[in-house]
Amino acid sequence: MPEAAARQGLSAGEAARRLADQGPNLLPGSEPKSTAAIVRDVVTEPMFLMLLAAGGIYLALGDRGEALFLLSFVFVVIAITLVQERKTQRALESLRDLSAPRALVIRDGLEQRIAGREVVLGDLLVLHEGDRIAADALLVDGQLEVDESLLTGEAVPVTKLPLAPGAGDAAAPAPGGDGTPASADSAGPPQARPAPSGGSAAHEVASVGALFASTVVTRGVGLAEVCATAAHTAVGRIGADLAATTEPPSALQQRSRQLVRQLGVAALLLASAQVLLGWWWNDRPLLESLLSGIALAMAILPEEIPVILTVFLALGAWRISRHKVLTRRVTAVEALGAITVLAVDKTGTLTVNRMALAELATADANFRPEDADSLAEEFHLLVEFAMLATPGDPFDPMEKAIQHFGHQWLAGTEHVHEGREPEFEYALSGEILAMTRVFASDYPSQHLLATKGAPEAVADLCHLDAAQRDAIGRQVETMAERGLRVLGVARGRWSGQATAPDAPPPWPHSQHDFDFEFLGLVALADPPRAEVPAALAECRQAGVRVIMMTGDHPATALAIARQVGLSERPDLMTGAEIEALDDAALRQRLRHVDLCARLKPQHKLRLVQLLRADGEVVAMTGDGVNDAPALKAADVGIAMGERGTDVAREAAALVLLDDSFARIVAAIRQGRRIDDNIRKATRFVFAVHVPIIALALVPTLLHWPVLLLPVHIVLLELLIDPACSIVFEAEPEDSDLMGRPPRPASDSPFAAAPLAHGVFQGLGVAFVLLAGQVWLAGQGWSAGQGRAVVFSALVLAVMLLILANRDPSRPVLRGAAAANPWLWRMAAGVAALLVAVLGLPWLRGLMGLALPGARGLALAAGLVALCLVWLELVRVLGQRLGRARRGN
């Protein structure tokens, strides 16, 4: 460090005093919720109180297996909730880990390595290539390039030059761009402006020397004075946003809880009335009346609903994992089916977050790697000197791209110089935005010069005339419009001799003292992922709107959006525009804009919140710390698993294990399938509970013998539960699944309209069975025989209801032909249950049944046929009403 020795830094005593006053340089944590508190919150939810009550009823009746089955789901959900509560804490811990690396500081005039948590305001940080910066600081000496993608999403390092005296009193700069809040956006296309480092993507004018905690130095050496620590840093403010952001509750859970409350109250009132009516009005024994009341309560309480939600979402998460998507929040699986807006980060999501050489240009020709199998001779010199102007084993991503391209396309030629080291280097400076490396040649007095940097700076070093400069400027502008980062490359020769043996020659003071020949332009880009265009097209077909939210420059965002076909609307909105609009105006503007650039973390968070407030169901993708608050606030946060930060992964609901954008579409497809199947299962539950309720309630009202006892309902649950959790869960996706618009966010499977179809199905089945019981009683059949006929018909009707609810658009019996690996197993289970109930004397006696005989079985079959006719009528009527609604 040129001035490091002249700077004393803080004294040890002053540093200790400041550490005591300011506290450690760590992000603030939140006290985790106790396990007991989490368990208490879970078991007091109405849904789980219902589970406990149903399990207790089964236990009281001696059916321990069914009781344990239901009660086990309480512990499953408690475990899931425990994991969920710990997630935010882990996200904040990940942020703290990022913000507290070890730091090299100057104290008492000596360099010393300390823990990042001990850095205080006023400390002098000594920074080298590869260092993670421990706190926000202002560069006071040296020159750096810093990768700020963690905070901004920009794939390209930003150049940092020392602040001018007095500049530290200005408004605090923001990460990214040129380090200032808004100036970059008014300075024209970034790619056409100087490339501040010879090898880095210098798309901005040499930036103000503001450095930010958790970012990484990719090039250079510098001395910086700490200006903010802990929660006051840029990453600390993101941590505060993350801690303050609440994950949206599951709409499915909210509505199911509301339904459970209503049904729970109804079950309690009706069961109590059933007991009183049976005891006082029908003069039944109290025990028989209690059993009748318990049976009615069990018939009304749809304990399958929590089973459906738990099993379907858990198995859905497993199915999605087979597409390399890890589910961190199970409730997000349900929201996948309703996504209307997919907000995507650019870097690492739409692009690979890895720089690659995209184009070469000389005065007469252009070369693009995708258009050729070999590199034409006229470009060999350009690539050779671009490589010579680049370190052989660089840290900078753009320099890595140059070396990779050269080794790939010039392999086996004399233009690759492995291990050749320069005798002298001229680094990029504020005066000359280019760098030159000086090599020895075959002649002792001759030296070879290799230069790269901002095209304007390199053209100036070559002393080109105005016409040549204008031609280069047009080439650069054309490339910049396609989102490319452009560097100029030149070569030169210099004759210089040492003044003494074994001494280097007297190197010129400035690069301007050399004569250069302009060789051409090298353009680099962070290329789009290959699978993105097809995935975006599928999103559009499915009615999912895609919005880009990036911290990168508008020109880059527009170029990538055009390449992947993200949107046909050319409008773009920047962070500065967002700050100038109130919520109402921004919400209106957001309805017509699909590209948002130069965004800060708080901008992304605000946009996601406004989209949700506007009725959209939002999925948000991202990989950086800057994305974490928005990921957490979205209905479905989706983080990149390979290149994403721990903070993003902890804040997200889903993680793409291989970072493939196509996995998002696969997850949406699975989410829609799961949503469809939950609706089918829920419709079936209500359809099958209506006749059960009727058979439990009507006999008491009409002074009939009891038709359904708790033991009957327990046996029916052996059919209903597997039908819900296995058969309907395994239903294949509909053929038009990704060709229809997303379901409205307000469209719940537990709303009255979706359930009406199932209720009507059940009412008809109940009427047929009760009518059959009336006829049997009138014909003098015994109570046991009548009960056997009605129960057998009910069991077979359960199978019909399964077929009817698989696909209401097709005839009921055609549902038996559709592929489902569990359907015929279910049919076998129904047959086995009937055979066991009617064929085993002890079981028949336990259930109060009598052999119905061939005539009784024929009558049961006739009742089932009438049920089939009713279900077909409901199906046809439902289709006509649906067409009428669509016509209006």
PDB file of N, CA, C and O in Angstrom, residues 324-379:
ATOM      1  N   LYS A 324     -36.178 -32.082  -9.209  1.00  0.00           N
ATOM      2  CA  LYS A 324     -35.041 -31.335  -8.681  1.00  0.00           C
ATOM      3  C   LYS A 324     -35.443 -29.969  -8.120  1.00  0.00           C
ATOM      4  O   LYS A 324     -34.752 -28.976  -8.305  1.00  0.00           O
ATOM      5  N   VAL A 325     -36.580 -29.956  -7.445  1.00  0.00           N
ATOM      6  CA  VAL A 325     -37.037 -28.755  -6.739  1.00  0.00           C
ATOM      7  C   VAL A 325     -37.286 -29.153  -5.295  1.00  0.00           C
ATOM      8  O   VAL A 325     -38.151 -29.989  -5.014  1.00  0.00           O
ATOM      9  N   LEU A 326     -36.509 -28.565  -4.379  1.00  0.00           N
ATOM     10  CA  LEU A 326     -36.634 -28.885  -2.958  1.00  0.00           C
ATOM     11  C   LEU A 326     -37.673 -27.963  -2.323  1.00  0.00           C
ATOM     12  O   LEU A 326     -37.619 -26.746  -2.489  1.00  0.00           O
ATOM     13  N   THR A 327     -38.620 -28.556  -1.606  1.00  0.00           N
ATOM     14  CA  THR A 327     -39.662 -27.783  -0.929  1.00  0.00           C
ATOM     15  C   THR A 327     -39.248 -27.522   0.512  1.00  0.00           C
ATOM     16  O   THR A 327     -39.068 -28.446   1.289  1.00  0.00           O
ATOM     17  N   ARG A 328     -39.120 -26.250   0.857  1.00  0.00           N
ATOM     18  CA  ARG A 328     -38.771 -25.871   2.227  1.00  0.00           C
ATOM     19  C   ARG A 328     -40.007 -25.460   3.019  1.00  0.00           C
ATOM     20  O   ARG A 328     -39.996 -25.482   4.233  1.00  0.00           O
ATOM     21  N   ARG A 329     -41.059 -25.033   2.339  1.00  0.00           N
ATOM     22  CA  ARG A 329     -42.306 -24.665   3.011  1.00  0.00           C
ATOM     23  C   ARG A 329     -43.429 -25.399   2.300  1.00  0.00           C
ATOM     24  O   ARG A 329     -43.785 -25.073   1.165  1.00  0.00           O
ATOM     25  N   VAL A 330     -43.991 -26.411   2.955  1.00  0.00           N
ATOM     26  CA  VAL A 330     -44.934 -27.312   2.303  1.00  0.00           C
ATOM     27  C   VAL A 330     -46.164 -26.566   1.799  1.00  0.00           C
ATOM     28  O   VAL A 330     -46.722 -26.897   0.748  1.00  0.00           O
ATOM     29  N   THR A 331     -46.601 -25.531   2.510  1.00  0.00           N
ATOM     30  CA  THR A 331     -47.803 -24.813   2.084  1.00  0.00           C
ATOM     31  C   THR A 331     -47.604 -24.122   0.744  1.00  0.00           C
ATOM     32  O   THR A 331     -48.579 -23.784   0.069  1.00  0.00           O
ATOM     33  N   ALA A 332     -46.359 -23.894   0.343  1.00  0.00           N
ATOM     34  CA  ALA A 332     -46.112 -23.255  -0.955  1.00  0.00           C
ATOM     35  C   ALA A 332     -46.541 -24.156  -2.103  1.00  0.00           C
ATOM     36  O   ALA A 332     -46.808 -23.673  -3.204  1.00  0.00           O
ATOM     37  N   VAL A 333     -46.608 -25.462  -1.861  1.00  0.00           N
ATOM     38  CA  VAL A 333     -47.029 -26.398  -2.913  1.00  0.00           C
ATOM     39  C   VAL A 333     -48.440 -26.059  -3.364  1.00  0.00           C
ATOM     40  O   VAL A 333     -48.756 -26.097  -4.559  1.00  0.00           O
ATOM     41  N   GLU A 334     -49.290 -25.699  -2.406  1.00  0.00           N
ATOM     42  CA  GLU A 334     -50.661 -25.332  -2.758  1.00  0.00           C
ATOM     43  C   GLU A 334     -50.699 -24.037  -3.556  1.00  0.00           C
ATOM     44  O   GLU A 334     -51.427 -23.910  -4.547  1.00  0.00           O
ATOM     45  N   ALA A 335     -49.875 -23.054  -3.177  1.00  0.00           N
ATOM     46  CA  ALA A 335     -49.881 -21.766  -3.873  1.00  0.00           C
ATOM     47  C   ALA A 335     -49.365 -21.871  -5.291  1.00  0.00           C
ATOM     48  O   ALA A 335     -49.699 -21.043  -6.147  1.00  0.00           O
ATOM     49  N   LEU A 336     -48.551 -22.887  -5.580  1.00  0.00           N
ATOM     50  CA  LEU A 336     -48.023 -23.053  -6.933  1.00  0.00           C
ATOM     51  C   LEU A 336     -49.148 -23.145  -7.968  1.00  0.00           C
ATOM     52  O   LEU A 336     -48.996 -22.675  -9.095  1.00  0.00           O
ATOM     53  N   GLY A 337     -50.238 -23.757  -7.589  1.00  0.00           N
ATOM     54  CA  GLY A 337     -51.323 -23.946  -8.538  1.00  0.00           C
ATOM     55  C   GLY A 337     -52.067 -22.680  -8.883  1.00  0.00           C
ATOM     56  O   GLY A 337     -52.852 -22.665  -9.832  1.00  0.00           O
ATOM     57  N   ALA A 338     -51.849 -21.602  -8.125  1.00  0.00           N
ATOM     58  CA  ALA A 338     -52.591 -20.360  -8.351  1.00  0.00           C
ATOM     59  C   ALA A 338     -51.702 -19.209  -8.792  1.00  0.00           C
ATOM     60  O   ALA A 338     -52.174 -18.077  -8.890  1.00  0.00           O
ATOM     61  N   ILE A 339     -50.426 -19.468  -9.077  1.00  0.00           N
ATOM     62  CA  ILE A 339     -49.502 -18.388  -9.426  1.00  0.00           C
ATOM     63  C   ILE A 339     -49.996 -17.634 -10.654  1.00  0.00           C
ATOM     64  O   ILE A 339     -50.294 -18.227 -11.696  1.00  0.00           O
ATOM     65  N   THR A 340     -50.076 -16.325 -10.531  1.00  0.00           N
ATOM     66  CA  THR A 340     -50.459 -15.479 -11.661  1.00  0.00           C
ATOM     67  C   THR A 340     -49.300 -14.628 -12.155  1.00  0.00           C
ATOM     68  O   THR A 340     -49.286 -14.213 -13.303  1.00  0.00           O
ATOM     69  N   VAL A 341     -48.339 -14.351 -11.275  1.00  0.00           N
ATOM     70  CA  VAL A 341     -47.174 -13.539 -11.639  1.00  0.00           C
ATOM     71  C   VAL A 341     -45.916 -14.251 -11.182  1.00  0.00           C
ATOM     72  O   VAL A 341     -45.818 -14.682 -10.030  1.00  0.00           O
ATOM     73  N   LEU A 342     -44.962 -14.377 -12.095  1.00  0.00           N
ATOM     74  CA  LEU A 342     -43.655 -14.931 -11.773  1.00  0.00           C
ATOM     75  C   LEU A 342     -42.641 -13.801 -11.901  1.00  0.00           C
ATOM     76  O   LEU A 342     -42.360 -13.321 -12.999  1.00  0.00           O
ATOM     77  N   ALA A 343     -42.138 -13.315 -10.764  1.00  0.00           N
ATOM     78  CA  ALA A 343     -41.136 -12.242 -10.751  1.00  0.00           C
ATOM     79  C   ALA A 343     -39.757 -12.882 -10.735  1.00  0.00           C
ATOM     80  O   ALA A 343     -39.449 -13.658  -9.830  1.00  0.00           O
ATOM     81  N   VAL A 344     -38.945 -12.599 -11.748  1.00  0.00           N
ATOM     82  CA  VAL A 344     -37.664 -13.273 -11.892  1.00  0.00           C
ATOM     83  C   VAL A 344     -36.516 -12.278 -11.821  1.00  0.00           C
ATOM     84  O   VAL A 344     -36.575 -11.191 -12.380  1.00  0.00           O
ATOM     85  N   ASP A 345     -35.486 -12.682 -11.108  1.00  0.00           N
ATOM     86  CA  ASP A 345     -34.228 -11.961 -11.139  1.00  0.00           C
ATOM     87  C   ASP A 345     -33.533 -12.300 -12.457  1.00  0.00           C
ATOM     88  O   ASP A 345     -33.786 -13.350 -13.055  1.00  0.00           O
ATOM     89  N   LYS A 346     -32.675 -11.412 -12.946  1.00  0.00           N
ATOM     90  CA  LYS A 346     -31.985 -11.687 -14.213  1.00  0.00           C
ATOM     91  C   LYS A 346     -30.759 -12.547 -13.994  1.00  0.00           C
ATOM     92  O   LYS A 346     -30.645 -13.655 -14.523  1.00  0.00           O
ATOM     93  N   THR A 347     -29.837 -12.032 -13.190  1.00  0.00           N
ATOM     94  CA  THR A 347     -28.548 -12.702 -13.036  1.00  0.00           C
ATOM     95  C   THR A 347     -28.695 -13.986 -12.234  1.00  0.00           C
ATOM     96  O   THR A 347     -29.179 -13.971 -11.108  1.00  0.00           O
ATOM     97  N   GLY A 348     -28.277 -15.088 -12.817  1.00  0.00           N
ATOM     98  CA  GLY A 348     -28.338 -16.369 -12.148  1.00  0.00           C
ATOM     99  C   GLY A 348     -29.666 -17.072 -12.298  1.00  0.00           C
ATOM    100  O   GLY A 348     -29.779 -18.251 -11.980  1.00  0.00           O
ATOM    101  N   THR A 349     -30.693 -16.377 -12.788  1.00  0.00           N
ATOM    102  CA  THR A 349     -32.004 -16.984 -12.989  1.00  0.00           C
ATOM    103  C   THR A 349     -32.299 -17.109 -14.478  1.00  0.00           C
ATOM    104  O   THR A 349     -32.456 -18.202 -15.004  1.00  0.00           O
ATOM    105  N   LEU A 350     -32.369 -15.955 -15.149  1.00  0.00           N
ATOM    106  CA  LEU A 350     -32.516 -15.982 -16.602  1.00  0.00           C
ATOM    107  C   LEU A 350     -31.171 -16.225 -17.284  1.00  0.00           C
ATOM    108  O   LEU A 350     -31.115 -16.761 -18.385  1.00  0.00           O
ATOM    109  N   THR A 351     -30.109 -15.786 -16.639  1.00  0.00           N
ATOM    110  CA  THR A 351     -28.766 -15.971 -17.181  1.00  0.00           C
ATOM    111  C   THR A 351     -27.996 -16.963 -16.317  1.00  0.00           C
ATOM    112  O   THR A 351     -28.424 -17.313 -15.217  1.00  0.00           O
ATOM    113  N   VAL A 352     -26.828 -17.389 -16.810  1.00  0.00           N
ATOM    114  CA  VAL A 352     -26.075 -18.419 -16.101  1.00  0.00           C
ATOM    115  C   VAL A 352     -25.173 -17.846 -15.018  1.00  0.00           C
ATOM    116  O   VAL A 352     -24.531 -18.588 -14.279  1.00  0.00           O
ATOM    117  N   ASN A 353     -25.109 -16.493 -14.907  1.00  0.00           N
ATOM    118  CA  ASN A 353     -24.237 -15.828 -13.927  1.00  0.00           C
ATOM    119  C   ASN A 353     -22.782 -16.257 -14.117  1.00  0.00           C
ATOM    120  O   ASN A 353     -22.051 -16.492 -13.166  1.00  0.00           O
ATOM    121  N   ARG A 354     -22.399 -16.341 -15.372  1.00  0.00           N
ATOM    122  CA  ARG A 354     -21.022 -16.679 -15.710  1.00  0.00           C
ATOM    123  C   ARG A 354     -20.686 -15.989 -17.021  1.00  0.00           C
ATOM    124  O   ARG A 354     -21.329 -16.250 -18.048  1.00  0.00           O
ATOM    125  N   MET A 355     -19.713 -15.098 -16.989  1.00  0.00           N
ATOM    126  CA  MET A 355     -19.396 -14.328 -18.182  1.00  0.00           C
ATOM    127  C   MET A 355     -18.805 -15.231 -19.268  1.00  0.00           C
ATOM    128  O   MET A 355     -18.078 -16.179 -18.981  1.00  0.00           O
ATOM    129  N   ALA A 356     -19.136 -14.899 -20.517  1.00  0.00           N
ATOM    130  CA  ALA A 356     -18.611 -15.626 -21.670  1.00  0.00           C
ATOM    131  C   ALA A 356     -18.359 -14.639 -22.793  1.00  0.00           C
ATOM    132  O   ALA A 356     -19.053 -13.611 -22.905  1.00  0.00           O
ATOM    133  N   LEU A 357     -17.335 -14.921 -23.611  1.00  0.00           N
ATOM    134  CA  LEU A 357     -17.043 -14.050 -24.737  1.00  0.00           C
ATOM    135  C   LEU A 357     -18.106 -14.272 -25.803  1.00  0.00           C
ATOM    136  O   LEU A 357     -18.302 -15.386 -26.290  1.00  0.00           O
ATOM    137  N   ALA A 358     -18.805 -13.202 -26.170  1.00  0.00           N
ATOM    138  CA  ALA A 358     -19.954 -13.313 -27.058  1.00  0.00           C
ATOM    139  C   ALA A 358     -19.672 -12.854 -28.479  1.00  0.00           C
ATOM    140  O   ALA A 358     -20.352 -13.300 -29.413  1.00  0.00           O
ATOM    141  N   GLU A 359     -18.680 -11.962 -28.660  1.00  0.00           N
ATOM    142  CA  GLU A 359     -18.441 -11.447 -30.010  1.00  0.00           C
ATOM    143  C   GLU A 359     -17.057 -10.828 -30.094  1.00  0.00           C
ATOM    144  O   GLU A 359     -16.548 -10.263 -29.109  1.00  0.00           O
ATOM    145  N   LEU A 360     -16.445 -10.940 -31.280  1.00  0.00           N
ATOM    146  CA  LEU A 360     -15.203 -10.253 -31.624  1.00  0.00           C
ATOM    147  C   LEU A 360     -15.489  -9.343 -32.801  1.00  0.00           C
ATOM    148  O   LEU A 360     -16.285  -9.686 -33.688  1.00  0.00           O
ATOM    149  N   ALA A 361     -14.843  -8.191 -32.819  1.00  0.00           N
ATOM    150  CA  ALA A 361     -15.067  -7.268 -33.931  1.00  0.00           C
ATOM    151  C   ALA A 361     -13.763  -6.580 -34.297  1.00  0.00           C
ATOM    152  O   ALA A 361     -13.046  -6.073 -33.421  1.00  0.00           O
ATOM    153  N   THR A 362     -13.462  -6.573 -35.585  1.00  0.00           N
ATOM    154  CA  THR A 362     -12.371  -5.756 -36.122  1.00  0.00           C
ATOM    155  C   THR A 362     -13.007  -4.703 -37.014  1.00  0.00           C
ATOM    156  O   THR A 362     -14.243  -4.603 -37.103  1.00  0.00           O
ATOM    157  N   ALA A 363     -12.191  -3.932 -37.688  1.00  0.00           N
ATOM    158  CA  ALA A 363     -12.733  -2.886 -38.555  1.00  0.00           C
ATOM    159  C   ALA A 363     -13.535  -3.472 -39.706  1.00  0.00           C
ATOM    160  O   ALA A 363     -14.454  -2.829 -40.229  1.00  0.00           O
ATOM    161  N   ASP A 364     -13.239  -4.723 -40.086  1.00  0.00           N
ATOM    162  CA  ASP A 364     -13.848  -5.286 -41.292  1.00  0.00           C
ATOM    163  C   ASP A 364     -14.743  -6.502 -41.047  1.00  0.00           C
ATOM    164  O   ASP A 364     -15.441  -6.922 -41.971  1.00  0.00           O
ATOM    165  N   ALA A 365     -14.716  -7.097 -39.874  1.00  0.00           N
ATOM    166  CA  ALA A 365     -15.439  -8.354 -39.694  1.00  0.00           C
ATOM    167  C   ALA A 365     -15.873  -8.527 -38.244  1.00  0.00           C
ATOM    168  O   ALA A 365     -15.344  -7.882 -37.337  1.00  0.00           O
ATOM    169  N   ASN A 366     -16.849  -9.414 -38.094  1.00  0.00           N
ATOM    170  CA  ASN A 366     -17.340  -9.784 -36.767  1.00  0.00           C
ATOM    171  C   ASN A 366     -17.347 -11.304 -36.642  1.00  0.00           C
ATOM    172  O   ASN A 366     -17.500 -12.018 -37.622  1.00  0.00           O
ATOM    173  N   PHE A 367     -17.175 -11.771 -35.392  1.00  0.00           N
ATOM    174  CA  PHE A 367     -17.180 -13.214 -35.129  1.00  0.00           C
ATOM    175  C   PHE A 367     -18.051 -13.489 -33.914  1.00  0.00           C
ATOM    176  O   PHE A 367     -17.894 -12.844 -32.869  1.00  0.00           O
ATOM    177  N   ARG A 368     -18.952 -14.460 -34.070  1.00  0.00           N
ATOM    178  CA  ARG A 368     -19.764 -14.915 -32.942  1.00  0.00           C
ATOM    179  C   ARG A 368     -19.557 -16.414 -32.796  1.00  0.00           C
ATOM    180  O   ARG A 368     -19.694 -17.162 -33.783  1.00  0.00           O
ATOM    181  N   PRO A 369     -19.261 -16.877 -31.598  1.00  0.00           N
ATOM    182  CA  PRO A 369     -18.939 -18.304 -31.410  1.00  0.00           C
ATOM    183  C   PRO A 369     -20.029 -19.253 -31.881  1.00  0.00           C
ATOM    184  O   PRO A 369     -19.741 -20.321 -32.409  1.00  0.00           O
ATOM    185  N   GLU A 370     -21.295 -18.851 -31.720  1.00  0.00           N
ATOM    186  CA  GLU A 370     -22.370 -19.775 -32.084  1.00  0.00           C
ATOM    187  C   GLU A 370     -22.535 -19.930 -33.592  1.00  0.00           C
ATOM    188  O   GLU A 370     -23.231 -20.842 -34.058  1.00  0.00           O
ATOM    189  N   ASP A 371     -21.898 -19.040 -34.368  1.00  0.00           N
ATOM    190  CA  ASP A 371     -22.080 -19.077 -35.821  1.00  0.00           C
ATOM    191  C   ASP A 371     -20.934 -19.769 -36.554  1.00  0.00           C
ATOM    192  O   ASP A 371     -20.916 -19.787 -37.787  1.00  0.00           O
ATOM    193  N   ALA A 372     -19.927 -20.278 -35.852  1.00  0.00           N
ATOM    194  CA  ALA A 372     -18.752 -20.831 -36.542  1.00  0.00           C
ATOM    195  C   ALA A 372     -18.215 -22.035 -35.792  1.00  0.00           C
ATOM    196  O   ALA A 372     -18.475 -22.220 -34.599  1.00  0.00           O
ATOM    197  N   ASP A 373     -17.468 -22.855 -36.527  1.00  0.00           N
ATOM    198  CA  ASP A 373     -16.820 -24.024 -35.943  1.00  0.00           C
ATOM    199  C   ASP A 373     -15.354 -23.765 -35.621  1.00  0.00           C
ATOM    200  O   ASP A 373     -14.734 -24.505 -34.858  1.00  0.00           O
ATOM    201  N   SER A 374     -14.783 -22.739 -36.223  1.00  0.00           N
ATOM    202  CA  SER A 374     -13.377 -22.413 -35.991  1.00  0.00           C
ATOM    203  C   SER A 374     -13.205 -20.908 -36.051  1.00  0.00           C
ATOM    204  O   SER A 374     -14.056 -20.181 -36.595  1.00  0.00           O
ATOM    205  N   LEU A 375     -12.098 -20.437 -35.495  1.00  0.00           N
ATOM    206  CA  LEU A 375     -11.812 -19.006 -35.439  1.00  0.00           C
ATOM    207  C   LEU A 375     -10.982 -18.600 -36.657  1.00  0.00           C
ATOM    208  O   LEU A 375      -9.896 -19.144 -36.883  1.00  0.00           O
ATOM    209  N   ALA A 376     -11.517 -17.646 -37.431  1.00  0.00           N
ATOM    210  CA  ALA A 376     -10.812 -17.190 -38.634  1.00  0.00           C
ATOM    211  C   ALA A 376      -9.475 -16.551 -38.263  1.00  0.00           C
ATOM    212  O   ALA A 376      -9.318 -15.954 -37.185  1.00  0.00           O
ATOM    213  N   GLU A 377      -8.538 -16.657 -39.165  1.00  0.00           N
ATOM    214  CA  GLU A 377      -7.175 -16.169 -38.920  1.00  0.00           C
ATOM    215  C   GLU A 377      -7.144 -14.689 -38.562  1.00  0.00           C
ATOM    216  O   GLU A 377      -6.328 -14.253 -37.752  1.00  0.00           O
ATOM    217  N   GLU A 378      -8.042 -13.909 -39.150  1.00  0.00           N
ATOM    218  CA  GLU A 378      -8.008 -12.460 -38.928  1.00  0.00           C
ATOM    219  C   GLU A 378      -8.326 -12.079 -37.479  1.00  0.00           C
ATOM    220  O   GLU A 378      -8.087 -10.938 -37.071  1.00  0.00           O
ATOM    221  N   PHE A 379      -8.874 -13.027 -36.696  1.00  0.00           N
ATOM    222  CA  PHE A 379      -9.184 -12.727 -35.297  1.00  0.00           C
ATOM    223  C   PHE A 379      -8.139 -13.293 -34.343  1.00  0.00           C
ATOM    224  O   PHE A 379      -8.226 -13.053 -33.138  1.00  0.00           O
TER     225      PHE A 379
END
